Amino acid sequence: MYNVDEALARILTAFERLPAQKMALDEALGRVLAEDIVSDVDLPPFANSSMDGFAVRAADVQTPGVQLAVIGDIPAGAFPSGQVGAGQAMRIMTGAPMPEGADSVVPVENTDGERMSPTLPKTVRITESGKVGDNVRPTGEDIQRGQTVLHAGRVLRAADLGVLAGLGVGWVSVIRRPIVAILSTGDELLNVDEPLVPGKIRDMNGYTIPALVRQIGAQVIRLGIARDTEQDVRAHLEKAISAKADLILSSAGVSVGAFDVVKSVIESMGEIGFWKVNLRPGKPLAFGQVQGIPFLGLPGNPVSAMVTFDVFARPAILKMMGRDPNVQTAEAITVESMRSDGRRTYMRVMVERRDGQIYARTTRNQSSGVLTSLVNADGLLIVPDGVTDVPAGTRLPIRLFDV
């Protein structure tokens, strides 16, 4: 029996970062950047006004009440002609380039005009003093030429797309999204729209596992439900091969005595290792390959399937995406005593945050078949290997679902 770390290390050796592809900027949200972005321009590319007002020389506005001659108008998008000399000003709009000679902007609110009228005034009276640099955005204030703006491996967010647009990057190199084929197995399974009959259950894993894959940012191919015959299992796996999947995930049929059909098909098409992993919930686990495509068989119980996905499949998918496969954890304090059986245990817990601390208590039912225990949970509290008694007040790592 492998411990969790040994099993995960073996699985991750089968995965590498996928190749990059060029993508239009407006489609790149949430994708993983494949290369550093180095700016070849300054941003902003010229000094500009951050306010509607008047571009002046700071030396001329040291005394409130001074009156200046207005010699020009600079709307946004225009480039100023001429320069501001002693005793002069140019009216300027937000974002417009600073004229030569001016070193500050007086907001219109600090002049004798209440608003910017369509007619350019001949003079303007300054009601408050100013200093050099007031209300001026200097060249390169945001980004300087030659600066590394975004690093490879970053998951692109909305603000990142805005920066790339400002740099003139219309196409960006990102990691190709992994294609994950998902298969449910078992004669007992029904599709969601089929009526319940004795001895049958609806396929919950066929919805939870694809949702977890999409949540990471990978593509999903739903293979459907394979019945317990070699012919049907093979037909479903052939779909994954035809789709050029990067990973095949199955659920159910990986416990001792119930795996023969799937095992024999996969062995005939590739190879498989059948393991027991020292964790709870989710001890049975299968890993191998189908015609070169990595295969990971998760348990059938809904909670076990989701927990083992989080522990083993998520890191593998993240690695293919060029992201850190290590799961982020925080520290939680237990508010009740807990029992484990000595395996590394992932307790479904609800949390409360008080005074900068996270406090955790278990959900009502910890059975691996009770999916509502995850519906009601905020995270998974990780009880280490070899620990059977967890007193109240114990500090343990927790995998929060919102991280």
Short mmCIF file of C-alpha atoms in Angstrom, two decimals:
data_model
loop_
_atom_site.label_atom_id
_atom_site.label_comp_id
_atom_site.label_asym_id
_atom_site.label_seq_id
_atom_site.Cartn_x
_atom_site.Cartn_y
_atom_site.Cartn_z
CA MET A 1 0.00 0.00 0.00
CA TYR A 2 1.42 3.37 -1.04
CA ASN A 3 1.17 6.46 1.07
CA VAL A 4 -0.37 9.54 -0.56
CA ASP A 5 2.94 11.22 -1.33
CA GLU A 6 4.43 8.11 -2.97
CA ALA A 7 1.35 7.56 -5.13
CA LEU A 8 1.21 11.21 -6.20
CA ALA A 9 4.92 11.29 -7.05
CA ARG A 10 4.52 8.21 -9.27
CA ILE A 11 1.52 9.71 -11.03
CA LEU A 12 3.16 13.08 -11.66
CA THR A 13 6.14 11.49 -13.41
CA ALA A 14 3.79 10.59 -16.28
CA PHE A 15 2.86 14.22 -16.97
CA GLU A 16 4.67 17.16 -18.56
CA ARG A 17 3.68 20.69 -19.39
CA LEU A 18 1.70 20.77 -22.61
CA PRO A 19 2.98 22.79 -25.60
CA ALA A 20 2.10 26.44 -26.15
CA GLN A 21 -0.31 27.87 -28.67
CA LYS A 22 -1.00 31.40 -29.88
CA MET A 23 -4.36 32.79 -28.88
CA ALA A 24 -6.21 36.02 -29.58
CA LEU A 25 -6.05 38.32 -26.57
CA ASP A 26 -9.81 38.52 -26.09
CA GLU A 27 -9.96 34.72 -25.71
CA ALA A 28 -7.04 34.35 -23.30
CA LEU A 29 -8.80 35.00 -19.98
CA GLY A 30 -7.96 32.25 -17.49
CA ARG A 31 -5.27 30.73 -19.70
CA VAL A 32 -1.72 30.08 -18.49
CA LEU A 33 0.96 32.32 -20.00
CA ALA A 34 3.67 30.32 -21.77
CA GLU A 35 6.38 32.98 -21.92
CA ASP A 36 7.47 36.16 -20.19
CA ILE A 37 6.00 39.39 -21.53
CA VAL A 38 8.69 42.07 -21.88
CA SER A 39 7.49 45.54 -22.81
CA ASP A 40 8.97 47.27 -25.84
CA VAL A 41 7.23 50.57 -24.98
CA ASP A 42 6.71 52.90 -22.07
CA LEU A 43 3.21 53.02 -20.62
CA PRO A 44 1.94 55.67 -20.69
CA PRO A 45 4.00 56.50 -23.78
CA PHE A 46 3.97 60.23 -23.00
CA ALA A 47 3.44 62.45 -19.97
CA ASN A 48 -0.25 63.28 -19.71
CA SER A 49 -2.78 64.99 -17.52
CA SER A 50 -4.70 63.06 -14.87
CA MET A 51 -7.30 65.84 -14.58
CA ASP A 52 -9.34 68.23 -16.69
CA GLY A 53 -7.72 71.60 -16.10
CA PHE A 54 -4.88 73.82 -17.24
CA ALA A 55 -1.29 72.87 -18.01
CA VAL A 56 0.99 75.47 -16.37
CA ARG A 57 4.47 76.12 -15.08
CA ALA A 58 4.49 75.44 -11.34
CA ALA A 59 6.65 78.51 -10.85
CA ASP A 60 3.74 80.66 -12.08
CA VAL A 61 1.13 79.32 -9.63
CA GLN A 62 2.82 79.72 -6.29
CA THR A 63 0.49 82.52 -5.28
CA PRO A 64 -3.29 82.01 -5.27
CA GLY A 65 -5.14 84.52 -7.43
CA VAL A 66 -2.58 84.72 -10.21
CA GLN A 67 -4.04 85.18 -13.70
CA LEU A 68 -2.54 83.44 -16.74
CA ALA A 69 -3.03 83.85 -20.47
CA VAL A 70 -4.62 80.80 -22.10
CA ILE A 71 -2.76 80.14 -25.37
CA GLY A 72 -4.20 76.81 -26.51
CA ASP A 73 -6.51 73.85 -26.07
CA ILE A 74 -5.39 70.18 -25.80
CA PRO A 75 -8.22 67.63 -26.10
CA ALA A 76 -7.55 63.95 -25.46
CA GLY A 77 -6.11 62.32 -28.57
CA ALA A 78 -4.48 65.51 -29.85
CA PHE A 79 -0.81 66.42 -29.63
CA PRO A 80 -0.05 69.98 -28.42
CA SER A 81 1.64 72.51 -30.66
CA GLY A 82 3.69 75.33 -29.20
CA GLN A 83 4.91 75.57 -25.65
CA VAL A 84 3.83 77.11 -22.38
CA GLY A 85 5.93 80.11 -21.38
CA ALA A 86 6.01 82.34 -18.34
CA GLY A 87 2.54 83.63 -17.40
CA GLN A 88 0.82 81.24 -19.82
CA ALA A 89 -1.38 78.15 -19.65
CA MET A 90 -3.03 75.66 -21.99
CA ARG A 91 -6.38 74.09 -21.30
CA ILE A 92 -5.98 70.31 -21.14
CA MET A 93 -8.27 67.31 -20.84
CA THR A 94 -7.70 64.08 -18.88
CA GLY A 95 -5.29 61.81 -20.74
CA ALA A 96 -4.09 64.51 -23.14
CA PRO A 97 -0.30 64.94 -23.63
CA MET A 98 1.49 67.58 -21.60
CA PRO A 99 2.70 70.53 -23.70
CA GLU A 100 6.34 71.54 -23.77
CA GLY A 101 7.21 73.98 -21.01
CA ALA A 102 4.42 72.93 -18.63
CA ASP A 103 5.29 70.83 -15.57
CA SER A 104 1.98 70.62 -13.68
CA VAL A 105 -1.78 70.72 -14.15
CA VAL A 106 -4.19 72.87 -12.19
CA PRO A 107 -7.62 71.17 -11.95
CA VAL A 108 -10.49 73.23 -13.30
CA GLU A 109 -11.96 73.18 -9.77
CA ASN A 110 -8.98 75.31 -8.65
CA THR A 111 -9.64 78.05 -11.19
CA ASP A 112 -12.26 80.74 -11.70
CA GLY A 113 -14.19 78.50 -14.10
CA GLU A 114 -16.77 76.08 -12.64
CA ARG A 115 -16.64 73.81 -15.67
CA MET A 116 -14.87 73.38 -18.98
CA SER A 117 -16.98 75.48 -21.36
CA PRO A 118 -16.90 74.86 -25.14
CA THR A 119 -15.38 78.30 -25.66
CA LEU A 120 -11.70 78.61 -24.83
CA PRO A 121 -11.21 81.45 -22.29
CA LYS A 122 -8.57 84.11 -22.97
CA THR A 123 -7.36 84.03 -19.36
CA VAL A 124 -7.70 81.85 -16.28
CA ARG A 125 -7.33 82.79 -12.62
CA ILE A 126 -5.70 80.19 -10.39
CA THR A 127 -7.29 79.97 -6.91
CA GLU A 128 -4.87 77.53 -5.25
CA SER A 129 -1.10 77.16 -5.45
CA GLY A 130 0.56 74.11 -7.00
CA LYS A 131 3.88 72.35 -7.35
CA VAL A 132 5.88 70.54 -10.02
CA GLY A 133 4.28 67.23 -11.05
CA ASP A 134 0.80 67.95 -9.72
CA ASN A 135 -1.80 65.90 -11.65
CA VAL A 136 0.74 64.73 -14.24
CA ARG A 137 1.23 61.09 -15.15
CA PRO A 138 4.88 60.80 -16.23
CA THR A 139 6.10 58.74 -19.17
CA GLY A 140 6.52 55.10 -18.08
CA GLU A 141 4.73 55.63 -14.76
CA ASP A 142 2.97 52.26 -15.16
CA ILE A 143 5.41 50.24 -17.31
CA GLN A 144 8.89 51.04 -18.60
CA ARG A 145 10.45 49.83 -21.82
CA GLY A 146 12.38 46.58 -21.21
CA GLN A 147 10.42 45.72 -18.07
CA THR A 148 9.15 42.14 -17.59
CA VAL A 149 5.47 42.77 -17.04
CA LEU A 150 4.04 39.25 -16.76
CA HIS A 151 5.89 36.01 -16.10
CA ALA A 152 5.36 32.61 -17.71
CA GLY A 153 3.04 30.43 -15.65
CA ARG A 154 0.69 33.25 -14.71
CA VAL A 155 -3.04 32.60 -15.02
CA LEU A 156 -4.25 35.56 -17.05
CA ARG A 157 -6.82 37.80 -15.38
CA ALA A 158 -8.90 40.70 -16.70
CA ALA A 159 -6.33 43.33 -15.64
CA ASP A 160 -3.58 41.35 -17.39
CA LEU A 161 -5.51 41.46 -20.66
CA GLY A 162 -5.82 45.23 -20.29
CA VAL A 163 -2.08 45.61 -19.78
CA LEU A 164 -1.34 43.41 -22.80
CA ALA A 165 -3.71 45.50 -24.89
CA GLY A 166 -1.91 48.65 -23.76
CA LEU A 167 1.38 47.08 -24.88
CA GLY A 168 -0.07 46.23 -28.29
CA VAL A 169 0.00 42.47 -27.70
CA GLY A 170 -2.97 41.21 -29.72
CA TRP A 171 -1.94 37.54 -29.66
CA VAL A 172 -0.45 35.82 -26.66
CA SER A 173 1.36 32.50 -26.19
CA VAL A 174 -0.49 30.30 -23.69
CA ILE A 175 -0.30 26.66 -22.60
CA ARG A 176 -2.70 24.45 -24.48
CA ARG A 177 -5.63 23.40 -22.31
CA PRO A 178 -5.53 19.71 -21.36
CA ILE A 179 -8.27 17.52 -22.80
CA VAL A 180 -9.66 15.26 -20.07
CA ALA A 181 -11.94 12.40 -21.04
CA ILE A 182 -14.27 11.29 -18.25
CA LEU A 183 -15.88 7.86 -18.01
CA SER A 184 -18.35 6.42 -15.53
CA THR A 185 -18.58 2.63 -15.29
CA GLY A 186 -21.16 0.23 -13.95
CA ASP A 187 -24.39 -1.56 -14.84
CA GLU A 188 -26.06 0.10 -11.85
CA LEU A 189 -25.77 3.64 -13.24
CA LEU A 190 -28.55 5.69 -14.83
CA ASN A 191 -28.36 8.93 -16.74
CA VAL A 192 -29.71 11.97 -14.94
CA ASP A 193 -32.96 12.03 -16.92
CA GLU A 194 -33.79 8.33 -16.46
CA PRO A 195 -36.37 7.24 -13.88
CA LEU A 196 -35.13 5.37 -10.84
CA VAL A 197 -35.76 1.62 -10.79
CA PRO A 198 -34.85 -0.92 -8.09
CA GLY A 199 -31.11 -1.60 -7.92
CA LYS A 200 -30.15 1.48 -9.97
CA ILE A 201 -28.67 4.85 -9.02
CA ARG A 202 -28.09 8.01 -11.04
CA ASP A 203 -24.56 8.87 -12.15
CA MET A 204 -23.41 11.71 -9.87
CA ASN A 205 -19.71 11.32 -10.68
CA GLY A 206 -20.49 12.04 -14.31
CA TYR A 207 -21.31 15.60 -13.21
CA THR A 208 -19.02 16.27 -10.26
CA ILE A 209 -15.79 15.19 -11.96
CA PRO A 210 -16.35 17.17 -15.20
CA ALA A 211 -17.21 20.21 -13.07
CA LEU A 212 -13.95 19.87 -11.13
CA VAL A 213 -11.99 19.59 -14.39
CA ARG A 214 -13.65 22.68 -15.86
CA GLN A 215 -13.08 24.56 -12.62
CA ILE A 216 -9.33 24.15 -13.09
CA GLY A 217 -9.55 25.37 -16.68
CA ALA A 218 -9.16 22.14 -18.66
CA GLN A 219 -11.42 20.85 -21.44
CA VAL A 220 -13.87 18.03 -20.79
CA ILE A 221 -14.95 15.17 -23.04
CA ARG A 222 -17.77 13.23 -21.40
CA LEU A 223 -17.57 9.61 -22.50
CA GLY A 224 -20.79 8.68 -20.72
CA ILE A 225 -21.52 5.45 -18.88
CA ALA A 226 -19.76 2.20 -19.84
CA ARG A 227 -21.57 -0.99 -18.95
CA ASP A 228 -19.75 -3.93 -17.40
CA THR A 229 -18.76 -5.59 -20.66
CA GLU A 230 -15.39 -5.54 -22.38
CA GLN A 231 -17.00 -4.44 -25.63
CA ASP A 232 -18.70 -1.39 -24.09
CA VAL A 233 -15.65 -0.32 -22.06
CA ARG A 234 -13.45 -0.60 -25.14
CA ALA A 235 -15.90 1.40 -27.25
CA HIS A 236 -15.93 4.24 -24.72
CA LEU A 237 -12.14 4.29 -24.40
CA GLU A 238 -11.82 4.43 -28.20
CA LYS A 239 -13.73 7.73 -28.07
CA ALA A 240 -11.05 9.18 -25.79
CA ILE A 241 -8.30 7.99 -28.14
CA SER A 242 -10.05 9.48 -31.18
CA ALA A 243 -10.41 12.80 -29.34
CA LYS A 244 -6.66 12.79 -28.54
CA ALA A 245 -7.29 13.16 -24.83
CA ASP A 246 -4.39 14.06 -22.55
CA LEU A 247 -5.88 12.16 -19.59
CA ILE A 248 -8.63 9.59 -19.11
CA LEU A 249 -10.45 9.66 -15.77
CA SER A 250 -12.83 6.88 -14.81
CA SER A 251 -14.88 6.39 -11.69
CA ALA A 252 -16.10 3.15 -10.06
CA GLY A 253 -14.93 -0.39 -10.77
CA VAL A 254 -11.52 -0.01 -9.13
CA SER A 255 -12.08 -2.01 -5.95
CA VAL A 256 -10.95 -5.60 -5.57
CA GLY A 257 -13.26 -8.01 -7.37
CA ALA A 258 -15.11 -5.39 -9.40
CA PHE A 259 -12.34 -4.27 -11.70
CA ASP A 260 -11.81 -7.29 -13.93
CA VAL A 261 -13.59 -5.99 -17.06
CA VAL A 262 -12.02 -2.54 -17.08
CA LYS A 263 -8.66 -3.93 -16.07
CA SER A 264 -8.56 -6.51 -18.85
CA VAL A 265 -9.57 -3.95 -21.49
CA ILE A 266 -6.98 -1.42 -20.39
CA GLU A 267 -4.26 -4.07 -20.21
CA SER A 268 -5.09 -5.09 -23.78
CA MET A 269 -4.89 -1.46 -24.94
CA GLY A 270 -2.00 -0.31 -22.75
CA GLU A 271 -1.04 -1.07 -19.16
CA ILE A 272 -2.38 -0.54 -15.68
CA GLY A 273 -1.21 -0.54 -12.10
CA PHE A 274 -3.77 -1.35 -9.41
CA TRP A 275 -2.95 0.20 -6.07
CA LYS A 276 -4.22 0.69 -2.63
CA VAL A 277 -3.37 4.12 -1.26
CA ASN A 278 -3.23 4.80 2.45
CA LEU A 279 -5.87 7.53 2.58
CA ARG A 280 -9.45 7.97 3.69
CA PRO A 281 -11.79 8.24 1.91
CA GLY A 282 -10.66 6.64 -1.35
CA LYS A 283 -8.27 3.74 -0.78
CA PRO A 284 -8.58 2.00 -4.21
CA LEU A 285 -6.84 3.75 -7.10
CA ALA A 286 -5.78 2.65 -10.57
CA PHE A 287 -3.17 4.29 -12.76
CA GLY A 288 -1.79 3.36 -16.15
CA GLN A 289 -2.08 4.28 -19.81
CA VAL A 290 -4.31 3.54 -22.78
CA GLN A 291 -2.38 3.71 -26.05
CA GLY A 292 -0.07 6.25 -24.47
CA ILE A 293 -2.80 8.33 -22.79
CA PRO A 294 -2.47 8.41 -18.98
CA PHE A 295 -5.39 6.70 -17.23
CA LEU A 296 -6.50 7.34 -13.66
CA GLY A 297 -9.24 5.23 -12.11
CA LEU A 298 -11.01 6.85 -9.18
CA PRO A 299 -13.28 5.12 -6.65
CA GLY A 300 -17.02 5.03 -7.29
CA ASN A 301 -18.31 6.50 -4.03
CA PRO A 302 -19.06 10.18 -4.79
CA VAL A 303 -17.04 11.64 -1.91
CA SER A 304 -14.10 9.30 -2.52
CA ALA A 305 -14.12 10.20 -6.21
CA MET A 306 -14.01 13.93 -5.47
CA VAL A 307 -11.36 13.64 -2.76
CA THR A 308 -9.06 11.44 -4.86
CA PHE A 309 -9.57 13.78 -7.80
CA ASP A 310 -8.41 16.66 -5.59
CA VAL A 311 -5.40 14.73 -4.28
CA PHE A 312 -4.21 13.04 -7.48
CA ALA A 313 -5.94 14.24 -10.67
CA ARG A 314 -5.91 17.95 -9.92
CA PRO A 315 -2.09 18.12 -9.52
CA ALA A 316 -1.62 16.14 -12.75
CA ILE A 317 -3.88 18.50 -14.70
CA LEU A 318 -2.22 21.56 -13.18
CA LYS A 319 1.20 20.23 -14.17
CA MET A 320 0.05 19.81 -17.78
CA MET A 321 -1.16 23.42 -17.68
CA GLY A 322 2.22 24.69 -16.50
CA ARG A 323 0.88 25.58 -13.07
CA ASP A 324 2.15 24.64 -9.61
CA PRO A 325 0.74 21.16 -8.84
CA ASN A 326 1.12 21.62 -5.09
CA VAL A 327 -2.20 22.06 -3.31
CA GLN A 328 -2.46 25.25 -1.28
CA THR A 329 -3.31 24.71 2.36
CA ALA A 330 -3.98 26.93 5.35
CA GLU A 331 -3.95 26.08 9.08
CA ALA A 332 -7.12 25.35 11.00
CA ILE A 333 -7.82 24.76 14.67
CA THR A 334 -10.22 21.92 15.53
CA VAL A 335 -13.14 22.88 17.78
CA GLU A 336 -14.03 19.29 18.59
CA SER A 337 -12.23 15.99 19.09
CA MET A 338 -12.00 13.76 16.02
CA ARG A 339 -11.15 10.13 15.31
CA SER A 340 -9.26 8.63 12.38
CA ASP A 341 -8.13 5.09 11.56
CA GLY A 342 -4.45 5.96 11.06
CA ARG A 343 -4.66 6.56 7.33
CA ARG A 344 -4.14 10.09 6.02
CA THR A 345 -7.70 11.35 6.35
CA TYR A 346 -9.46 14.16 4.55
CA MET A 347 -12.22 15.27 6.90
CA ARG A 348 -15.05 17.31 5.42
CA VAL A 349 -15.31 20.35 7.65
CA MET A 350 -17.14 23.61 8.05
CA VAL A 351 -15.03 26.59 9.05
CA GLU A 352 -15.46 29.78 11.01
CA ARG A 353 -13.00 32.66 10.91
CA ARG A 354 -12.37 34.54 14.14
CA ASP A 355 -9.53 36.90 15.09
CA GLY A 356 -7.47 35.90 12.08
CA GLN A 357 -7.77 32.16 12.81
CA ILE A 358 -9.65 29.41 11.01
CA TYR A 359 -11.69 27.06 13.21
CA ALA A 360 -12.98 23.76 11.84
CA ARG A 361 -15.68 21.29 12.78
CA THR A 362 -16.74 18.19 10.86
CA THR A 363 -19.90 17.97 8.82
CA ARG A 364 -22.59 15.70 10.24
CA ASN A 365 -21.85 12.54 8.25
CA GLN A 366 -18.36 11.50 7.08
CA SER A 367 -19.52 8.51 5.01
CA SER A 368 -17.89 8.35 1.57
CA GLY A 369 -21.31 7.85 0.00
CA VAL A 370 -22.89 10.99 1.49
CA LEU A 371 -22.23 13.72 -1.05
CA THR A 372 -24.04 16.35 1.00
CA SER A 373 -21.13 16.15 3.43
CA LEU A 374 -19.16 17.96 0.69
CA VAL A 375 -22.06 20.23 -0.22
CA ASN A 376 -22.04 21.50 3.38
CA ALA A 377 -18.25 21.61 3.73
CA ASP A 378 -15.91 24.57 3.33
CA GLY A 379 -12.79 22.47 3.01
CA LEU A 380 -10.91 19.25 3.73
CA LEU A 381 -9.07 19.01 7.04
CA ILE A 382 -5.99 16.81 6.58
CA VAL A 383 -5.26 14.40 9.44
CA PRO A 384 -1.69 13.06 9.01
CA ASP A 385 -0.71 9.40 8.59
CA GLY A 386 -0.53 7.48 11.85
CA VAL A 387 -2.81 9.83 13.80
CA THR A 388 -5.93 8.28 15.28
CA ASP A 389 -6.96 10.78 17.97
CA VAL A 390 -7.29 14.50 17.25
CA PRO A 391 -8.10 16.48 20.42
CA ALA A 392 -10.00 19.75 20.21
CA GLY A 393 -7.58 22.64 19.73
CA THR A 394 -5.27 20.72 17.38
CA ARG A 395 -3.76 22.70 14.51
CA LEU A 396 -3.93 20.88 11.18
CA PRO A 397 -3.57 21.77 7.50
CA ILE A 398 -6.79 22.44 5.64
CA ARG A 399 -7.55 22.53 1.93
CA LEU A 400 -10.09 25.33 1.56
CA PHE A 401 -12.45 25.04 -1.37
CA ASP A 402 -12.28 28.76 -2.20
CA VAL A 403 -8.47 28.66 -2.68
#
